[in-house]
Coordinates of C-alpha atoms in Angstrom, one line a residue:
X1 CA 184.3 66.2 180.4
X2 CA 184.4 69.9 180.0
X3 CA 185.3 72.1 183.0
X4 CA 184.5 75.7 183.5
X5 CA 187.4 78.1 184.0
X6 CA 187.9 80.0 187.2
X7 CA 186.7 83.3 185.7
X8 CA 183.6 81.6 184.3
X9 CA 182.8 80.1 187.7
X10 CA 183.2 83.5 189.4
X11 CA 181.0 85.2 186.8
X12 CA 178.3 82.5 187.3
X13 CA 178.5 83.0 191.1
X14 CA 178.1 86.7 190.8
X15 CA 175.2 86.4 188.4
X16 CA 173.4 84.0 190.7
X17 CA 173.4 86.6 193.6
X18 CA 170.2 88.6 194.2
X19 CA 170.5 92.0 192.6
X20 CA 170.5 93.9 195.9
X21 CA 173.5 91.8 197.1
X22 CA 175.6 92.0 194.0
X23 CA 177.4 95.3 194.9
X24 CA 176.7 96.4 191.3
X25 CA 175.8 100.1 191.3
X26 CA 173.2 99.5 188.6
X27 CA 171.3 97.2 190.9
X28 CA 171.5 99.5 193.9
X29 CA 170.3 102.7 192.3
X30 CA 168.3 104.9 194.7
X31 CA 165.0 105.1 192.9
X32 CA 163.5 104.8 189.4
X33 CA 159.9 105.4 190.2
X34 CA 158.4 107.7 192.9
X35 CA 156.5 104.8 194.5
X36 CA 159.1 102.0 194.1
X37 CA 161.0 103.0 197.1
X38 CA 164.4 101.4 196.2
X39 CA 165.6 97.9 195.3
X40 CA 167.7 97.0 198.3
X41 CA 165.3 94.8 200.2
X42 CA 166.2 93.0 203.5
X43 CA 165.4 89.3 203.8
X44 CA 165.8 87.0 206.7
X45 CA 168.9 85.5 205.3
X46 CA 170.7 88.9 204.7
X47 CA 173.3 90.3 207.0
X48 CA 171.7 93.6 208.0
X49 CA 175.2 95.2 208.6
X50 CA 176.5 94.4 205.1
X51 CA 175.1 97.7 203.7
X52 CA 174.6 101.2 205.1
X53 CA 170.9 101.3 204.1
X54 CA 167.9 99.0 203.3
X55 CA 164.6 100.0 201.7
X56 CA 161.1 99.1 202.8
X57 CA 162.1 97.8 206.3
X58 CA 159.4 97.8 208.9
X59 CA 160.4 98.7 212.4
X60 CA 161.1 95.8 214.6
X61 CA 159.4 95.2 218.0
X62 CA 162.5 96.4 219.9
X63 CA 162.5 99.7 218.2
X64 CA 158.7 100.2 218.5
X65 CA 158.9 99.6 222.2
X66 CA 161.9 102.0 222.5
X67 CA 160.0 104.6 220.5
X68 CA 156.9 104.4 222.8
X69 CA 159.1 104.8 225.8
X70 CA 160.7 107.9 224.3
X71 CA 157.2 109.4 223.5
X72 CA 156.1 108.9 227.1
X73 CA 159.2 110.7 228.3
X74 CA 158.7 113.5 225.9
X75 CA 155.1 114.0 227.0
X76 CA 156.2 114.1 230.7
X77 CA 158.6 117.0 229.9
X78 CA 156.9 119.3 227.4
X79 CA 157.9 122.8 226.3
X80 CA 157.0 125.4 228.9
X81 CA 154.0 127.6 228.3
X82 CA 156.4 130.6 228.0
X83 CA 158.5 128.9 225.3
X84 CA 155.4 127.6 223.6
X85 CA 154.2 131.1 223.2
X86 CA 157.7 132.3 222.2
X87 CA 158.1 129.8 219.4
X88 CA 154.6 129.8 218.1
X89 CA 154.0 133.6 218.1
X90 CA 156.7 134.4 215.5
X91 CA 157.9 131.3 213.6
X92 CA 159.4 133.6 210.9
X93 CA 161.9 134.9 213.3
X94 CA 163.4 131.4 213.9
X95 CA 163.5 130.5 210.2
X96 CA 165.2 133.8 209.4
X97 CA 167.8 133.0 212.1
X98 CA 168.2 129.5 210.5
X99 CA 169.0 130.9 207.1
X100 CA 171.1 133.6 208.5
X101 CA 173.2 131.1 210.4
X102 CA 173.6 128.6 207.6
X103 CA 175.1 129.7 204.3
X104 CA 173.8 128.5 200.9
X105 CA 176.6 126.0 200.8
X106 CA 175.1 124.3 203.9
X107 CA 172.1 123.1 201.9
X108 CA 172.3 120.1 199.5
X109 CA 170.6 120.3 196.1
X110 CA 167.6 118.0 195.9
X111 CA 168.6 116.4 192.6
X112 CA 166.6 113.3 193.6
X113 CA 163.3 115.1 193.2
X114 CA 162.9 114.6 189.5
X115 CA 163.5 110.9 190.1
X116 CA 160.8 110.8 192.8
X117 CA 158.4 112.9 190.8
X118 CA 158.9 112.3 187.0
X119 CA 156.5 115.1 186.2
X120 CA 159.2 117.5 187.2
X121 CA 161.2 116.1 184.2
X122 CA 158.2 116.2 181.9
X123 CA 157.6 119.9 182.5
X124 CA 161.2 120.8 181.6
X125 CA 161.0 119.3 178.0
X126 CA 161.1 121.7 175.1
X127 CA 157.5 121.0 174.0
X128 CA 155.9 121.0 177.5
X129 CA 154.2 124.3 176.9
X130 CA 153.3 126.9 179.5
X131 CA 153.8 125.5 183.0
X132 CA 153.6 127.3 186.3
X133 CA 155.2 125.5 189.2
X134 CA 154.8 126.9 192.8
X135 CA 157.3 125.8 195.3
X136 CA 156.1 126.3 198.9
X137 CA 158.9 126.5 201.3
X138 CA 161.6 127.1 198.7
X139 CA 164.4 127.6 201.3
X140 CA 167.7 128.5 199.7
X141 CA 166.7 127.4 196.2
X142 CA 168.0 123.8 196.4
X143 CA 164.9 122.5 194.6
X144 CA 164.3 125.3 192.1
X145 CA 167.8 125.7 190.8
X146 CA 168.4 122.0 190.1
X147 CA 165.2 121.9 188.1
X148 CA 166.2 125.0 186.2
X149 CA 169.6 123.6 185.4
X150 CA 168.0 120.8 183.4
X151 CA 165.2 122.9 181.9
X152 CA 164.7 123.1 178.2
X153 CA 161.2 124.6 178.3
X154 CA 161.2 128.4 177.7
X155 CA 157.7 128.6 179.0
X156 CA 158.4 127.1 182.5
X157 CA 158.0 129.6 185.4
X158 CA 158.8 128.6 188.9
X159 CA 157.4 130.7 191.8
X160 CA 159.8 130.0 194.7
X161 CA 158.0 131.2 197.9
X162 CA 159.2 131.0 201.5
X163 CA 158.0 132.2 204.8
X164 CA 161.6 133.5 205.6
X165 CA 162.7 136.8 204.2
X166 CA 166.3 135.7 204.6
X167 CA 165.7 132.6 202.5
X168 CA 164.3 134.6 199.7
X169 CA 167.3 136.9 199.8
X170 CA 169.6 133.9 199.5
X171 CA 167.6 132.7 196.3
X172 CA 167.7 136.1 194.7
X173 CA 171.5 136.4 195.4
X174 CA 172.2 133.2 193.5
X175 CA 174.0 133.7 190.2
X176 CA 171.5 131.4 188.5
X177 CA 168.5 133.6 189.5
X178 CA 166.8 134.9 186.4
X179 CA 163.3 136.3 186.7
X180 CA 162.5 134.9 183.2
X181 CA 162.1 131.5 184.7
X182 CA 162.0 131.9 188.5
X183 CA 160.5 134.4 190.8
X184 CA 161.3 134.3 194.6
X185 CA 158.9 136.0 197.0
X186 CA 158.1 136.0 200.7
X187 CA 154.8 134.2 201.3
X188 CA 153.0 132.8 204.3
X189 CA 151.3 129.7 203.1
X190 CA 148.9 129.8 206.0
X191 CA 148.1 133.5 205.6
X192 CA 145.1 135.3 204.1
X193 CA 146.8 136.4 200.9
X194 CA 148.0 134.6 197.8
X195 CA 151.6 134.8 196.6
X196 CA 152.7 137.8 194.6
X197 CA 152.2 137.4 190.8
X198 CA 149.8 134.4 191.2
X199 CA 146.0 134.5 190.9
X200 CA 143.4 131.9 191.7
X201 CA 143.5 128.9 189.3
X202 CA 147.0 129.9 187.8
X203 CA 149.2 127.1 189.1
X204 CA 149.8 123.7 187.4
X205 CA 151.8 122.0 190.2
X206 CA 152.5 122.9 193.8
X207 CA 155.7 121.4 195.3
X208 CA 155.6 120.9 199.1
X209 CA 158.8 119.2 200.3
X210 CA 159.3 119.1 204.1
X211 CA 157.2 122.3 204.5
X212 CA 153.9 121.1 205.8
X213 CA 155.6 119.7 208.9
X214 CA 156.8 123.2 209.8
X215 CA 153.2 124.4 210.3
X216 CA 151.1 124.3 213.4
X217 CA 148.1 121.9 213.1
X218 CA 146.0 125.0 213.5
X219 CA 147.4 126.3 210.2
X220 CA 146.8 123.2 208.0
X221 CA 143.3 124.1 206.8
X222 CA 144.1 127.6 205.7
X223 CA 147.2 126.3 203.9
X224 CA 145.3 123.6 202.1
X225 CA 142.6 126.1 201.1
X226 CA 145.2 128.5 199.7
X227 CA 146.8 125.7 197.6
X228 CA 143.4 124.6 196.4
X229 CA 142.6 128.2 195.3
X230 CA 145.9 128.6 193.4
X231 CA 145.8 125.3 191.5
X232 CA 144.1 125.0 188.1
X233 CA 141.4 122.3 187.8
X234 CA 143.3 119.0 187.7
X235 CA 146.4 120.6 189.2
X236 CA 148.5 118.6 191.6
X237 CA 150.4 118.9 194.9
X238 CA 153.7 117.0 194.9
X239 CA 154.3 116.2 198.6
X240 CA 157.0 114.7 200.8
X241 CA 157.3 115.1 204.6
X242 CA 158.2 113.3 207.9
X243 CA 156.3 110.3 209.1
X244 CA 155.5 109.3 212.7
X245 CA 158.2 107.1 214.1
X246 CA 161.0 108.7 212.2
X247 CA 164.3 108.6 213.9
X248 CA 164.3 112.4 214.2
X249 CA 161.1 112.2 216.3
X250 CA 162.2 109.4 218.5
X251 CA 165.5 111.2 219.4
X252 CA 163.8 114.4 220.8
X253 CA 164.7 114.9 224.4
X254 CA 162.8 116.7 227.2
X255 CA 161.7 120.2 226.7
X256 CA 161.0 119.8 222.9
X257 CA 157.4 118.4 222.9
X258 CA 154.8 121.0 221.9
X259 CA 151.9 118.6 221.4
X260 CA 151.3 115.1 220.1
X261 CA 153.8 114.6 217.2
X262 CA 154.8 118.3 217.2
X263 CA 158.2 119.5 218.4
X264 CA 160.6 122.4 218.6
X265 CA 164.1 121.8 217.3
X266 CA 167.2 123.2 219.0
X267 CA 167.3 126.1 216.5
X268 CA 163.7 127.2 217.3
X269 CA 162.1 125.8 214.2
X270 CA 159.0 123.5 214.5
X271 CA 158.4 120.1 213.0
X272 CA 155.4 117.7 212.9
X273 CA 155.5 113.9 212.1
X274 CA 152.4 112.7 210.2
X275 CA 150.4 109.5 210.1
X276 CA 149.3 108.3 206.6
X277 CA 145.6 108.3 207.5
X278 CA 146.0 111.7 209.0
X279 CA 147.3 113.2 205.8
X280 CA 144.5 111.7 203.8
X281 CA 142.0 113.2 206.2
X282 CA 143.7 116.7 206.0
X283 CA 143.9 116.8 202.2
X284 CA 140.5 115.2 201.4
X285 CA 138.4 117.3 203.8
X286 CA 136.2 120.0 202.4
X287 CA 138.3 123.0 201.4
X288 CA 137.4 126.6 200.9
X289 CA 134.8 128.1 203.2
X290 CA 132.1 128.7 200.5
X291 CA 129.1 126.6 201.4
X292 CA 128.4 124.0 198.7
X293 CA 125.1 123.7 197.0
X294 CA 123.4 120.7 195.4
X295 CA 124.4 122.0 192.0
X296 CA 128.0 122.7 193.1
X297 CA 129.9 119.8 194.5
X298 CA 132.1 120.2 197.6
X299 CA 135.7 121.3 196.5
X300 CA 138.3 118.8 197.6
X301 CA 141.5 117.0 196.7
X302 CA 141.8 113.5 195.5
X303 CA 144.7 111.3 196.7
X304 CA 146.5 110.1 193.6
X305 CA 149.3 108.4 195.5
X306 CA 150.4 108.3 199.1
X307 CA 153.2 106.0 200.2
X308 CA 155.2 105.4 203.3
X309 CA 158.9 105.4 202.6
X310 CA 160.7 103.5 205.2
X311 CA 164.5 103.1 205.2
X312 CA 166.8 101.4 207.7
X313 CA 170.1 103.1 208.1
X314 CA 172.9 101.1 209.6
X315 CA 176.0 102.2 211.5
X316 CA 178.2 99.1 210.7
X317 CA 181.0 100.2 213.0
X318 CA 178.8 100.5 216.1
X319 CA 176.3 97.8 215.0
X320 CA 173.4 100.3 215.3
X321 CA 170.1 100.3 213.4
X322 CA 168.3 103.6 212.7
X323 CA 164.8 103.8 211.2
X324 CA 163.7 106.7 208.9
X325 CA 160.2 107.3 207.8
X326 CA 158.8 109.7 205.3
X327 CA 155.4 110.1 203.6
X328 CA 155.3 110.9 199.9
X329 CA 152.3 111.5 197.6
X330 CA 150.3 113.5 195.1
X331 CA 147.0 115.2 195.7
X332 CA 144.9 116.4 192.7
X333 CA 142.4 119.2 192.6
X334 CA 139.1 118.1 191.2
X335 CA 138.3 118.9 187.6
X336 CA 139.9 118.3 184.3
X337 CA 143.0 120.1 183.2
X338 CA 142.3 122.6 180.4
X339 CA 143.8 121.5 177.0

């Protein structure tokens, strides 16, 4: 009778393991598709404390109960009327302070974006043609510069806009800043004017990563209207932001609650946590104030994709479970893209 050797048995044992438990880096890659939110899935037989993170994990009843208790405490101790006025009247001040107090080395490059949104790779190919990408809330350039570092398209132009004058200064001071492919400007996405150098119907893609949450709910409609005006027919918004129930929301203490799901951070900047249905409603409502006629359909966005990205982070030393929640999607302006 033939017997397998020890190495052969070990190899067979490893190959029989589920991919997410194999400890093989190839099986634990972060993402390969923007709406396949990872491959490390937690089953009932898994030891939750074996890894630092698990994908697609719904919050358990204990956490849900704890979160609701935290929300109740937050509502009981909201931001004072004086502070509410102070933070809402001049949000640019707080973002300028934020970028002034944190050097460009503080911010991590968002190298994962092209994995989450493959179109960001497509537009950098040599034969992609003329493409205009608007980044709303460009910060210190940690999205624009990683895209440009992989760019082979001489006709790609990124307009990196931010509410903060200081953030724009940081981008322009970067040694990789070249106005041939990137232009950084101060722009209030919720204001009445369009960004410098951009006209209505001139943008192919609008990138909005953790920017919409910084706006007051009263600013959403104007912002969506502005993005709609800027996009070409068939143009898309690439979106990622915070979801309700995220650990960052649950952790807020007293004196930070502005209104439901809307808070002030310790540095004075604001943040909102969205529900999926809420975002659908915001982006598919009628946009632009022009009254539609029977011959002219109501302008609006279509939801191409909108997913809830849930991740369980684990502190193995302290045996703690922490739930993160983000919303990611694409919204398309009606109409066909011009050839």
